Short mmCIF file of C-alpha atoms (C1' of nucleotides) in Angstrom, two decimals:
data_model
loop_
_atom_site.label_atom_id
_atom_site.label_comp_id
_atom_site.label_asym_id
_atom_site.label_seq_id
_atom_site.Cartn_x
_atom_site.Cartn_y
_atom_site.Cartn_z
CA MET A 1 39.01 192.59 162.09
CA SER A 2 39.85 189.01 162.15
CA ARG A 3 39.31 188.47 158.57
CA PRO A 4 41.15 185.58 157.24
CA PRO A 5 42.44 187.14 154.14
CA GLN A 6 43.02 183.86 152.62
CA PRO A 7 39.80 182.32 151.65
CA LYS A 8 40.85 178.82 151.95
CA LEU A 9 38.18 176.86 150.34
CA THR A 10 37.46 173.51 151.70
CA THR A 11 35.88 173.00 154.97
CA ALA A 12 36.40 176.30 156.48
CA GLU A 13 36.44 176.47 160.19
CA HIS A 14 36.47 179.98 161.37
CA ASN A 15 35.45 179.78 164.90
CA GLY A 16 34.08 177.03 166.90
CA VAL A 17 31.23 176.83 164.57
CA SER A 18 31.74 174.18 162.08
CA VAL A 19 30.56 175.14 158.72
CA ILE A 20 30.37 172.18 156.59
CA GLN A 21 30.39 173.56 153.18
CA SER A 22 29.46 170.85 150.89
CA GLN A 23 30.72 171.21 147.46
CA ALA A 24 27.51 171.65 145.66
CA HIS A 25 24.82 173.54 147.33
CA THR A 26 22.59 170.65 146.92
CA ALA A 27 21.59 171.58 150.34
CA ALA A 28 22.24 169.31 153.23
CA PRO A 29 19.22 169.63 155.39
CA PRO A 30 19.34 168.43 158.93
CA SER A 31 17.26 165.47 158.21
CA PRO A 32 18.46 163.04 155.65
CA PRO A 33 16.98 164.00 152.38
CA PRO A 34 14.56 161.42 151.26
CA PRO A 35 16.34 159.72 148.48
CA ALA A 36 13.30 158.96 146.52
CA LEU A 37 11.30 161.99 147.24
CA THR A 38 11.55 165.42 145.90
CA GLY A 39 14.66 164.84 144.04
CA LEU A 40 14.46 168.38 143.07
CA GLN A 41 16.80 171.03 143.89
CA GLN A 42 17.53 174.40 142.60
CA VAL A 43 19.46 173.79 139.51
CA PRO A 44 20.78 177.15 138.69
CA GLN A 45 21.41 176.15 135.20
CA LEU A 46 22.13 179.63 134.30
CA LEU A 47 22.64 180.87 130.86
CA PRO A 48 26.27 180.59 129.93
CA THR A 49 26.49 183.63 127.86
CA ASP A 50 23.07 184.73 127.20
CA PRO A 51 22.21 183.22 123.89
CA SER A 52 19.41 185.48 122.95
CA SER A 53 21.17 188.58 123.75
CA ALA A 54 19.85 191.45 121.79
CA GLY A 55 21.66 191.96 118.58
CA GLY A 56 25.24 191.62 119.51
CA LYS A 57 25.78 195.02 120.74
CA SER A 58 29.26 195.80 121.69
CA PRO A 59 30.45 192.33 121.04
CA SER A 60 33.70 193.13 122.59
CA LYS A 61 33.04 192.51 126.15
CA MET A 62 33.23 188.84 126.77
CA LYS A 63 36.62 187.81 127.77
CA LYS A 64 35.63 184.26 128.07
CA PRO A 65 32.64 183.07 126.25
CA SER A 66 32.69 179.97 128.28
CA ALA A 67 32.99 181.50 131.62
CA ASP A 68 30.41 183.80 132.80
CA LYS A 69 28.86 181.98 135.57
CA ASP A 70 28.94 178.40 134.87
CA SER A 71 32.22 177.87 136.44
CA ASP A 72 35.29 178.63 138.25
CA GLU A 73 35.47 182.02 139.73
CA TYR A 74 31.77 182.47 139.82
CA ARG A 75 31.27 179.35 141.78
CA GLN A 76 33.97 180.36 144.12
CA ARG A 77 32.53 183.71 144.75
CA ARG A 78 29.16 182.24 145.37
CA GLU A 79 30.50 179.88 147.90
CA ARG A 80 32.31 182.61 149.70
CA ASN A 81 29.25 184.73 149.78
CA ASN A 82 27.24 181.86 151.08
CA LEU A 83 29.61 181.53 153.94
CA ALA A 84 29.45 185.21 154.61
CA VAL A 85 25.72 185.11 154.60
CA LYS A 86 25.62 182.27 157.02
CA LYS A 87 27.98 184.04 159.32
CA SER A 88 26.09 187.25 159.16
CA ARG A 89 22.86 185.54 159.94
CA MET A 90 24.31 183.71 162.84
CA ARG A 91 25.60 186.92 164.23
CA SER A 92 22.31 188.58 163.78
CA LYS A 93 20.55 185.86 165.65
CA GLN A 94 23.09 185.88 168.39
CA LYS A 95 22.70 189.57 168.79
CA ALA A 96 18.98 189.24 169.10
CA MET A 97 19.41 186.71 171.84
CA ASP A 98 21.89 188.88 173.64
CA THR A 99 19.52 191.77 173.52
CA GLN A 100 16.77 189.67 174.92
CA GLN A 101 19.00 188.58 177.71
CA ARG A 102 19.94 192.13 178.42
CA VAL A 103 16.30 192.90 178.86
CA ASN A 104 16.05 190.23 181.46
CA GLU A 105 19.08 191.41 183.31
CA LEU A 106 17.92 194.97 183.31
CA LYS A 107 14.56 193.91 184.54
CA GLU A 108 16.12 192.12 187.43
CA GLU A 109 18.30 195.01 188.30
CA ASN A 110 15.31 197.24 188.17
CA GLU A 111 13.54 195.16 190.69
CA ARG A 112 16.52 195.21 192.94
CA LEU A 113 16.77 198.95 192.76
CA GLU A 114 13.15 199.37 193.46
CA ALA A 115 13.39 197.20 196.51
CA LYS A 116 16.24 199.25 197.74
CA ILE A 117 14.30 202.41 197.25
CA LYS A 118 11.50 201.01 199.23
CA LEU A 119 13.80 200.18 202.06
CA LEU A 120 15.49 203.52 202.11
CA SER A 121 12.17 205.25 202.02
CA LYS A 122 11.02 203.35 204.99
CA GLU A 123 14.10 204.11 206.99
CA LEU A 124 13.81 207.72 206.12
CA SER A 125 10.25 207.90 207.19
CA VAL A 126 11.08 206.32 210.51
CA LEU A 127 13.84 208.71 211.21
CA LYS A 128 11.74 211.61 210.24
CA ASP A 129 9.02 210.56 212.57
CA LEU A 130 11.45 210.26 215.40
CA PHE A 131 12.70 213.65 214.65
CA LEU A 132 9.33 215.19 214.63
CA GLU A 133 8.50 213.57 217.86
CA HIS A 134 11.56 214.92 219.39
CA ALA A 135 10.96 218.33 218.12
CA HIS A 136 7.57 218.24 219.63
CA ASN A 137 8.87 217.24 222.92
CA LEU A 138 11.28 220.02 222.91
CA ALA A 139 8.81 222.55 221.87
CA ASP A 140 5.83 221.45 223.85
CA ASN A 141 7.27 220.96 227.16
CA VAL A 142 10.34 221.21 228.99
CA GLN A 143 9.48 219.03 231.77
CA PRO A 144 9.49 215.38 231.24
CA PRO A 145 6.53 213.90 232.92
CA ALA A 146 7.40 210.93 234.94
CA GLY A 147 5.71 208.38 232.87
CA ALA A 148 5.20 210.15 229.70
CA GLU A 149 4.68 207.72 227.02
CA GLY A 150 5.97 208.22 223.63
CA ALA A 151 8.23 210.76 225.03
CA SER A 152 11.85 210.29 224.56
CA PRO A 153 12.84 207.19 226.25
CA ALA A 154 16.19 206.93 224.79
CA PRO A 155 17.65 207.75 221.50
CA ASN A 156 18.91 204.28 221.36
CA SER A 157 20.82 203.09 218.49
CA THR A 158 19.26 203.73 215.26
CA SER A 159 18.29 200.86 213.21
CA THR A 160 20.86 201.70 210.67
CA ASN A 161 20.63 200.27 207.34
CA GLY A 162 22.31 197.42 205.74
CA GLN A 163 23.76 198.72 202.65
CA MET B 1 12.25 172.30 125.52
CA SER B 2 11.28 172.60 128.72
CA ARG B 3 11.45 175.89 130.20
CA PRO B 4 8.67 174.92 132.29
CA PRO B 5 8.28 177.66 134.51
CA GLN B 6 6.37 179.74 132.40
CA PRO B 7 5.38 181.97 135.02
CA LYS B 8 2.88 183.95 133.44
CA LEU B 9 3.39 187.26 134.95
CA THR B 10 0.67 186.95 137.32
CA THR B 11 1.09 190.16 138.93
CA ALA B 12 -0.15 188.93 142.14
CA GLU B 13 -1.62 191.59 144.19
CA HIS B 14 -2.70 190.34 147.47
CA ASN B 15 -2.71 193.22 149.75
CA GLY B 16 -1.26 196.58 149.64
CA VAL B 17 2.03 194.93 149.49
CA SER B 18 2.76 194.58 145.91
CA VAL B 19 4.39 191.37 145.23
CA ILE B 20 5.54 191.54 141.77
CA GLN B 21 5.86 187.96 141.00
CA SER B 22 7.74 188.38 137.89
CA GLN B 23 8.51 185.45 135.74
CA ALA B 24 11.48 184.44 137.63
CA HIS B 25 12.30 185.59 141.02
CA THR B 26 14.87 187.73 139.53
CA ALA B 27 14.11 189.72 142.47
CA ALA B 28 12.59 193.09 142.23
CA PRO B 29 14.56 195.04 144.73
CA PRO B 30 13.54 198.42 145.85
CA SER B 31 15.86 200.02 143.50
CA PRO B 32 15.08 199.72 139.85
CA PRO B 33 16.58 196.55 138.59
CA PRO B 34 19.16 197.18 136.02
CA PRO B 35 17.49 196.12 132.83
CA ALA B 36 20.53 194.99 131.07
CA LEU B 37 22.37 193.52 133.90
CA THR B 38 22.40 190.11 135.31
CA GLY B 39 20.14 188.44 132.96
CA LEU B 40 20.32 185.40 135.09
CA GLN B 41 17.75 183.83 137.15
CA GLN B 42 17.41 180.75 139.18
CA VAL B 43 15.79 178.42 136.87
CA PRO B 44 14.45 175.76 139.10
CA GLN B 45 14.70 173.28 136.34
CA LEU B 46 13.48 170.53 138.51
CA LEU B 47 13.65 166.92 137.66
CA PRO B 48 10.30 165.65 136.60
CA THR B 49 10.12 162.56 138.65
CA ASP B 50 13.52 161.37 139.29
CA PRO B 51 14.13 158.50 136.93
CA SER B 52 16.32 156.64 139.30
CA SER B 53 13.61 156.29 141.77
CA ALA B 54 13.53 152.88 143.27
CA GLY B 55 11.58 150.45 141.23
CA GLY B 56 8.34 151.99 140.20
CA LYS B 57 6.52 151.47 143.33
CA SER B 58 2.90 152.26 143.19
CA PRO B 59 3.11 153.63 139.75
CA SER B 60 -0.24 155.11 140.09
CA LYS B 61 0.39 158.33 141.71
CA MET B 62 1.02 160.95 139.17
CA LYS B 63 -2.12 162.49 138.09
CA LYS B 64 -0.50 164.78 135.69
CA PRO B 65 3.03 164.32 134.67
CA SER B 66 2.98 167.72 133.26
CA ALA B 67 1.71 169.42 136.28
CA ASP B 68 3.74 169.13 139.34
CA LYS B 69 5.25 172.41 139.76
CA ASP B 70 5.12 174.27 136.64
CA SER B 71 1.69 175.45 137.14
CA ASP B 72 -1.52 175.85 138.87
CA GLU B 73 -1.71 174.89 142.43
CA TYR B 74 1.98 174.78 142.92
CA ARG B 75 2.40 178.32 141.91
CA GLN B 76 -0.39 179.31 144.13
CA ARG B 77 1.04 177.59 147.11
CA ARG B 78 4.38 179.11 146.51
CA GLU B 79 2.95 182.49 146.35
CA ARG B 80 1.14 182.02 149.57
CA ASN B 81 4.15 180.73 151.29
CA ASN B 82 6.13 183.62 150.05
CA LEU B 83 3.68 185.95 151.62
CA ALA B 84 3.77 184.05 154.84
CA VAL B 85 7.50 184.15 154.85
CA LYS B 86 7.56 187.82 154.31
CA LYS B 87 5.12 188.36 157.09
CA SER B 88 6.99 186.18 159.45
CA ARG B 89 10.22 187.91 158.74
CA MET B 90 8.73 191.29 159.19
CA ARG B 91 7.38 190.27 162.52
CA SER B 92 10.68 188.88 163.55
CA LYS B 93 12.43 192.05 162.71
CA GLN B 94 9.82 194.12 164.42
CA LYS B 95 10.20 192.05 167.53
CA ALA B 96 13.91 192.55 167.53
CA MET B 97 13.47 196.25 167.33
CA ASP B 98 10.94 196.24 170.11
CA THR B 99 13.29 194.32 172.29
CA GLN B 100 16.04 196.75 171.59
CA GLN B 101 13.78 199.60 172.51
CA ARG B 102 12.82 197.86 175.66
CA VAL B 103 16.45 197.74 176.59
CA ASN B 104 16.70 201.45 176.15
CA GLU B 105 13.66 202.11 178.24
CA LEU B 106 14.83 199.87 180.99
CA LYS B 107 18.19 201.51 180.96
CA GLU B 108 16.60 204.88 181.38
CA GLU B 109 14.45 203.70 184.18
CA ASN B 110 17.45 202.22 185.80
CA GLU B 111 19.20 205.49 185.80
CA ARG B 112 16.21 207.17 187.27
CA LEU B 113 16.00 204.69 190.05
CA GLU B 114 19.64 204.95 190.80
CA ALA B 115 19.39 208.70 191.03
CA LYS B 116 16.56 208.33 193.41
CA ILE B 117 18.52 205.97 195.54
CA LYS B 118 21.34 208.38 195.68
CA LEU B 119 19.04 211.09 196.81
CA LEU B 120 17.40 209.04 199.47
CA SER B 121 20.72 207.88 200.73
CA LYS B 122 21.86 211.40 201.10
CA GLU B 123 18.80 212.43 202.96
CA LEU B 124 19.15 209.51 205.23
CA SER B 125 22.70 210.25 205.99
CA VAL B 126 21.88 213.82 206.84
CA LEU B 127 19.16 212.84 209.19
CA LYS B 128 21.34 210.30 210.84
CA ASP B 129 24.01 212.80 211.41
CA LEU B 130 21.55 215.13 212.98
CA PHE B 131 20.43 212.36 215.16
CA LEU B 132 23.85 211.51 216.29
CA GLU B 133 24.55 215.06 217.06
CA HIS B 134 21.50 215.23 219.13
CA ALA B 135 22.24 212.06 220.88
CA HIS B 136 25.57 213.44 221.82
CA ASN B 137 24.08 216.51 223.18
CA LEU B 138 21.74 214.52 225.23
CA ALA B 139 24.36 212.19 226.40
CA ASP B 140 26.77 214.85 227.29
CA ASN B 141 23.84 216.57 228.73
CA VAL B 142 25.00 219.66 230.30
CA GLN B 143 27.08 221.72 228.21
CA PRO B 144 30.52 220.46 227.97
CA PRO B 145 33.00 223.20 228.45
CA ALA B 146 35.00 222.48 225.51
CA GLY B 147 36.31 219.21 224.57
CA ALA B 148 35.12 217.06 227.40
CA GLU B 149 34.03 214.38 225.25
CA GLY B 150 35.96 211.65 226.82
CA ALA B 151 32.95 210.70 228.77
CA SER B 152 30.80 212.33 231.15
CA PRO B 153 28.97 209.76 233.00
CA ALA B 154 26.57 212.13 234.44
CA PRO B 155 23.67 210.10 235.54
CA ASN B 156 21.92 212.68 233.72
CA SER B 157 18.33 213.53 234.06
CA THR B 158 17.36 214.84 230.87
CA SER B 159 16.69 218.30 231.64
CA THR B 160 17.75 221.70 231.02
CA ASN B 161 19.25 221.24 227.82
CA GLY B 162 19.25 224.06 225.50
CA GLN B 163 19.38 222.59 222.16
"C1'" DA C 1 39.00 197.10 142.28
"C1'" DA C 2 38.28 193.12 145.09
"C1'" DC C 3 36.22 191.46 149.29
"C1'" DT C 4 33.24 190.80 152.91
"C1'" DA C 5 28.76 192.14 155.29
"C1'" DT C 6 23.89 193.00 154.90
"C1'" DT C 7 19.57 192.52 153.14
"C1'" DG C 8 15.45 191.15 150.43
"C1'" DC C 9 13.69 187.32 148.16
"C1'" DG C 10 12.08 182.83 146.79
"C1'" DC C 11 12.23 177.66 147.64
"C1'" DA C 12 11.49 173.78 150.40
"C1'" DA C 13 11.34 171.22 154.79
"C1'" DT C 14 9.25 171.21 158.99
"C1'" DG C 15 6.60 172.78 162.89
"C1'" DC C 16 2.21 173.48 164.49
"C1'" DT D 1 -4.60 171.30 155.06
"C1'" DG D 2 -2.97 175.73 155.72
"C1'" DC D 3 -0.15 179.20 157.85
"C1'" DA D 4 4.25 179.90 160.48
"C1'" DT D 5 9.24 179.17 161.03
"C1'" DT D 6 13.62 178.29 159.64
"C1'" DG D 7 17.82 177.10 156.91
"C1'" DC D 8 19.64 177.95 152.56
"C1'" DG D 9 21.30 179.80 148.23
"C1'" DC D 10 21.16 183.83 144.89
"C1'" DA D 11 21.85 188.46 143.73
"C1'" DA D 12 22.01 193.42 144.67
"C1'" DT D 13 24.10 196.60 147.51
"C1'" DA D 14 26.45 198.78 151.20
"C1'" DG D 15 30.74 199.11 153.53
"C1'" DT D 16 36.06 198.60 153.66
#
DNA sequence: AACTATTGCGCAATGC
DNA sequence: TGCATTGCGCAATAGT
């Protein structure tokens, strides 16, 4: 909502982005325009009041025969719009970049999560095995053979995880 | 006078994409262009050869003073470039959308993974608890009357334990 | 009704 | 040389 209600013409500096708005949109390309080359530029040269308008239909409509587009307000509006356009495009681009970045972040997180899953799965499987073993021991026999291997040496401390 | 751009309505039809290259790029937006509105168009009105060019260096260079932009090859090149531009922009936009979609997919996957992690964690915790319980039983060995958990050294001998 | 924000488009410079 | 990208301005339109 930060909309500077007052369109102060002149070098407008909205944010940190400097928008050098040259007076005429003669375009100010990054590289110095070759002075002797392509001295062409879009010369709007619009029609002041449409000379060949069909037979003056409803002649009462032009407040100012001399001001339709060739000056003043028109120019001002154009300039404002140009600024708006620039801003909008910048935003758009920024957004695209942000989205891309988000993809990267999400990808990373995904990997992390997957690793974690792997770990947990492993732990689970180990515990389960131990359990089964135990159950077997209990069920199979009741007498612990002296040197029974794989029996139940000692519950020991579980590996525990490292969450 | 020179209203050079006499863009003969070459209704250029390259592909399926109709590029109505009307006389002036008055733009032919999707919606029907108001016939009686905005009779303005960017009239390129370029400068023939820039009179103020530095001293006529290598004067021999203009094959046709009358053909620089107002016709032939120029127009063709423009048209091509316009197509290229359109294509490029379409691609760009498409890419942006794809990226956005990717974000959504990744987000979903993320949620899935997290759910899985939660599940595994729970399972693990259950098993661990069981284990601990068991360990206690074993450690306490013989049935503790009721609340003799302080410690019962009991050199034990793993035996006679009824679950 | 007046503005800004978006969007499609063409032009030209520049990057391969 | 030719297509691809990119910045830019114009105009139509959507959104407030």
